[in-house]
Tab-separated table of C-alpha atoms in Angstrom:
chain	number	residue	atom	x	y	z
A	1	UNK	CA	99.297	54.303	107.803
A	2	UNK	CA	102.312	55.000	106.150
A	3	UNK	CA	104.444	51.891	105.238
A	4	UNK	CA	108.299	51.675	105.486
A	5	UNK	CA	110.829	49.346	103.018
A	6	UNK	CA	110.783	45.915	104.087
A	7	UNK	CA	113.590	45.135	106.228
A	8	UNK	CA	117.008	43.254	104.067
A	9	UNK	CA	118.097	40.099	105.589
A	10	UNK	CA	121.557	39.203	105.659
A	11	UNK	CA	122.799	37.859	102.533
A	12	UNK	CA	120.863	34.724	101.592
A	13	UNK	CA	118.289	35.049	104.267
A	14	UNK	CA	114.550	35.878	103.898
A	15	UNK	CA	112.989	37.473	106.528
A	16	UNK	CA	109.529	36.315	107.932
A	17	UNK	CA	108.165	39.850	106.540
A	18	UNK	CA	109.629	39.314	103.309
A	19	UNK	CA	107.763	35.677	103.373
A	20	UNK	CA	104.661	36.974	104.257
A	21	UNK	CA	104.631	40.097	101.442
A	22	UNK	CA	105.558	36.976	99.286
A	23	UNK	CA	103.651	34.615	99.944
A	24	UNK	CA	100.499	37.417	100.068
A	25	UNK	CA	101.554	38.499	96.669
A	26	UNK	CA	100.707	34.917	95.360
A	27	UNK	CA	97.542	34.617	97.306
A	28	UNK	CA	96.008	37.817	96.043
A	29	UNK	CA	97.282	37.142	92.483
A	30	UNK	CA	95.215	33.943	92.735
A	31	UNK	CA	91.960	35.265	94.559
A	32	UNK	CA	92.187	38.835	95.022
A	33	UNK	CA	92.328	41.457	98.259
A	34	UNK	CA	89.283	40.332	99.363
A	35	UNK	CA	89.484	36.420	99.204
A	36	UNK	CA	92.145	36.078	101.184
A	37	UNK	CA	92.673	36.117	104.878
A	38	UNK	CA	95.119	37.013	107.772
A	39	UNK	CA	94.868	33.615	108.694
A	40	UNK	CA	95.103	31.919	104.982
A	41	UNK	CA	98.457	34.486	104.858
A	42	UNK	CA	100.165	33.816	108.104
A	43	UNK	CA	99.453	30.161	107.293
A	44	UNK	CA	101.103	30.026	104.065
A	45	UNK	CA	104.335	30.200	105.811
A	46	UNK	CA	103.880	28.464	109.058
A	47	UNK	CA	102.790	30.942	111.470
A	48	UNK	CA	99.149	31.372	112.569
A	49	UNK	CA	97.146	34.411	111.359
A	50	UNK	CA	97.199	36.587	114.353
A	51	UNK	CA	101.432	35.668	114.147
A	52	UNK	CA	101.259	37.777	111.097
A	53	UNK	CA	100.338	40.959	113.970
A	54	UNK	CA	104.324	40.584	114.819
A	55	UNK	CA	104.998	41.927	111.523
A	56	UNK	CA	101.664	43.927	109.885
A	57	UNK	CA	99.243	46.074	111.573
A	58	UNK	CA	96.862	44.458	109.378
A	59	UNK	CA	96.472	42.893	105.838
A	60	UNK	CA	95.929	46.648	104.324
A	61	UNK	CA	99.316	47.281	105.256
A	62	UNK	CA	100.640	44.081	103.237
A	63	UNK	CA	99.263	45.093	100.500
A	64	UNK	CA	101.169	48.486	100.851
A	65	UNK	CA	104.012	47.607	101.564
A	66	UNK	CA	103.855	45.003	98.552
A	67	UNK	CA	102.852	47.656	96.246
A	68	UNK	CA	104.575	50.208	97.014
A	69	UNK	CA	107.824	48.437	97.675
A	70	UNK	CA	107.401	46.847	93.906
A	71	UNK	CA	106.746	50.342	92.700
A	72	UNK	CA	109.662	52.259	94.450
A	73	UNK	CA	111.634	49.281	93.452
A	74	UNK	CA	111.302	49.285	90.014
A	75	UNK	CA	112.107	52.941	90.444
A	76	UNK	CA	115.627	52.861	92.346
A	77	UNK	CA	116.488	49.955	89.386
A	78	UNK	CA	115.709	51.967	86.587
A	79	UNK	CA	118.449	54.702	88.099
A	80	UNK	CA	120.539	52.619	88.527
A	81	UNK	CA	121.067	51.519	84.701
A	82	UNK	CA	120.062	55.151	83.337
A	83	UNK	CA	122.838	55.969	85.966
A	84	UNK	CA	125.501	53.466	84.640
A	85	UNK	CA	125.380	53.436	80.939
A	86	UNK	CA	126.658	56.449	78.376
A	87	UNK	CA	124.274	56.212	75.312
A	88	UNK	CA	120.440	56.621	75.013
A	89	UNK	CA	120.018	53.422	72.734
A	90	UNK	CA	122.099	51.298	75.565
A	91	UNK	CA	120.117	52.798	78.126
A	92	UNK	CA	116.688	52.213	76.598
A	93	UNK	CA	118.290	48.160	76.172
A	94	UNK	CA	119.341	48.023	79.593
A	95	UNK	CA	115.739	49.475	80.659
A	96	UNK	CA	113.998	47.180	78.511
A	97	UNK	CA	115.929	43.804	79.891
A	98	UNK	CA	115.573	44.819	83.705
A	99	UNK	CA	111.492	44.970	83.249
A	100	UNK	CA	111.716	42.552	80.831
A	101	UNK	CA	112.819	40.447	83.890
A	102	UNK	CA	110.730	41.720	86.078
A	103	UNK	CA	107.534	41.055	84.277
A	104	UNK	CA	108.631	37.210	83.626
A	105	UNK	CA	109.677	37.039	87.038
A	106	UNK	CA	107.386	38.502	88.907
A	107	UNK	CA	103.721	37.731	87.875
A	108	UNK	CA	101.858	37.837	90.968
A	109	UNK	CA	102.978	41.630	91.686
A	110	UNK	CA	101.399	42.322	88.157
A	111	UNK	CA	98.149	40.520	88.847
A	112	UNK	CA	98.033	42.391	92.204
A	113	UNK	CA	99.182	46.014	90.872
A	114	UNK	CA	96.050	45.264	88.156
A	115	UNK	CA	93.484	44.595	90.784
A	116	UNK	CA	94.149	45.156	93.926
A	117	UNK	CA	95.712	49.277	93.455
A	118	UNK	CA	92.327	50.536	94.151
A	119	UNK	CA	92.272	48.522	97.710
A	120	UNK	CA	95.169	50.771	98.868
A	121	UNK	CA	94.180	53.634	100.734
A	122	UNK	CA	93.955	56.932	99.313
A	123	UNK	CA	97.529	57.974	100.881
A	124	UNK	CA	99.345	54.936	99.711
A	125	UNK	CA	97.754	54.846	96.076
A	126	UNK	CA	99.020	58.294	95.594
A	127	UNK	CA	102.399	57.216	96.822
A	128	UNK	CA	102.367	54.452	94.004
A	129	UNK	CA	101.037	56.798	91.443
A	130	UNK	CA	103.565	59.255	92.280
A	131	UNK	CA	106.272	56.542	91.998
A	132	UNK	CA	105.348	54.859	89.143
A	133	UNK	CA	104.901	57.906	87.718
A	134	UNK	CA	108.341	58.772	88.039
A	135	UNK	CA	109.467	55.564	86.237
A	136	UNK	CA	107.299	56.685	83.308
A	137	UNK	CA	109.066	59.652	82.904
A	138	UNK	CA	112.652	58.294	83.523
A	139	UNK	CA	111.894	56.129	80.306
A	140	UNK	CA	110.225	59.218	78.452
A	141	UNK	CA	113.614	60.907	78.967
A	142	UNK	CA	115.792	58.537	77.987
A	143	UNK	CA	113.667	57.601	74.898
A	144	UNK	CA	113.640	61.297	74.347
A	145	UNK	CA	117.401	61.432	74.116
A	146	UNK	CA	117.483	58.018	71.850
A	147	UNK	CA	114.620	59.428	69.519
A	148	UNK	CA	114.744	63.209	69.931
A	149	UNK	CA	112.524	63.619	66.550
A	150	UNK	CA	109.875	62.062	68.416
A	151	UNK	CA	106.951	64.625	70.365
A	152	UNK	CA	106.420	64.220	74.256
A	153	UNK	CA	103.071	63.009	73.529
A	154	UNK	CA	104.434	60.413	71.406
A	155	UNK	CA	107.129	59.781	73.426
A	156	UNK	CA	104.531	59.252	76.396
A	157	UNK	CA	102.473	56.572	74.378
A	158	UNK	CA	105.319	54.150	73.513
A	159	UNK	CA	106.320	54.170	76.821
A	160	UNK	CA	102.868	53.093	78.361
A	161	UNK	CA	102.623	50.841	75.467
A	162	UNK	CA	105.530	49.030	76.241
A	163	UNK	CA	104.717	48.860	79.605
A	164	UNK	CA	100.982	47.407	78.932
A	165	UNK	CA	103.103	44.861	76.264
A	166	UNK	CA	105.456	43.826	78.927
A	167	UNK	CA	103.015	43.840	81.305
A	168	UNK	CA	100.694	41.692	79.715
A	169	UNK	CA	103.311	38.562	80.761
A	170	UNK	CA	101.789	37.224	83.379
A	171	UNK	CA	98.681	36.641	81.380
A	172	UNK	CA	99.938	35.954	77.628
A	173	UNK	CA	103.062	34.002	78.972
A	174	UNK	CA	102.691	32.616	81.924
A	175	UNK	CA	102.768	28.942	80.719
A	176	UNK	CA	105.626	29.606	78.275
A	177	UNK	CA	109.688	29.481	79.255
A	178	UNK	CA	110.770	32.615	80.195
A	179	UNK	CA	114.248	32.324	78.397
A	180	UNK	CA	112.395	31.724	74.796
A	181	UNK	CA	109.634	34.325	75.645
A	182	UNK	CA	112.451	37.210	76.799
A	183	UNK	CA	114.353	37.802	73.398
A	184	UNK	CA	111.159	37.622	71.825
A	185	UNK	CA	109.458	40.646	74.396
A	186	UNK	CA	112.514	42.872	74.412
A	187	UNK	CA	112.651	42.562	70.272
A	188	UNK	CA	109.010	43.823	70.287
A	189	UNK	CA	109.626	45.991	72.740
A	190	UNK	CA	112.088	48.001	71.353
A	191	UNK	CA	110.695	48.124	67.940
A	192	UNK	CA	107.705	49.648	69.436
A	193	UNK	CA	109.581	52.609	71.410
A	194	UNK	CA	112.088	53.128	68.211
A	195	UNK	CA	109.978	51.932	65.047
């Protein structure tokens, strides 16, 4: 079943549907797809399980709409700064800082990505792939333009090595202050697209 963006709220207001994706997001981070129930979900922010039916066909379609609302998220946000910057070496910065924040940020939607992809259904996992895909290759352009004596393979590797670095957050991190741990990630980071 194809999922849709979730709704936006007013300014300053979360939506029950954005609770639930949230609050499901740190429920399968903790136990997985499988360990968690409609009811466990719907609970989590004061409704009963069956009250999550008002918003979800099921908890399948949670988990799409989590993943690929992350996915075509990080997407949209990456134009946006290739779209309002000039040079390639600002560009890759202003790249690295926005998922720099995201992976400190948002740990649970890592953890979930890691496992729970393959719990998608075929449809919706090629709608992520296809997304994240193209997020791959908006950094492989701009790096491309910031390092232009570098091959496409090449180019291809740093950027999925970064991403696995950056990535890696909510495990090698996750008990260390973000605002220490950021400088330290985009330093690395960078060095390991440009070096």
């Amino acid at each position: 079943m194809p999922t849709t963006a979730t709704p936006q709220a007013p300014a300053g207001r979360i939506t029950r549907r954005q609770q639930l994706v949230t609050s499901a997001a740190r429920l399968f981070a903790e136990r997985g797809f499988h360990g968690v129930t409609i009811e466990e979900i719907g609970t989590s922010v004061g409704i009963s399980g069956p009250g999550l039916y008002k918003h979800f066909a099921s908890k399948d379609a949670v988990l799409a709409e989590m993943l690929v609302g992350i996915s075509q998220n990080l997407l949209d946000q990456g134009r946006v700064r290739v779209a309002g910057v000039l040079t390639p070496e600002k560009t890759l910065r202003e790249l690295l800082a926005f998922h720099t924040d995201f992976a400190l940020t948002q740990p649970d939607l890592i953890r979930v990505q890691d496992r729970d992809l393959a719990n998608l259904s075929d449809g919706e996992a090629r709608r992520v792939r296809r997304l994240q895909r193209a997020y791959v290759e908006l950094w492989v352009e701009v790096l491309i333009e910031s390092e232009p004596r570098l091959s496409l393979e090449e180019v291809r590797t740093r950027v999925h090595a970064v991403f696995g670095l950056l990535n890696s957050t909510p495990h090698s991190a996750a008990t260390r202050d973000a605002n220490t741990v950021r400088p330290i990630l985009e330093k690395m980071a960078y060095a390991a697209l440009t070096s």
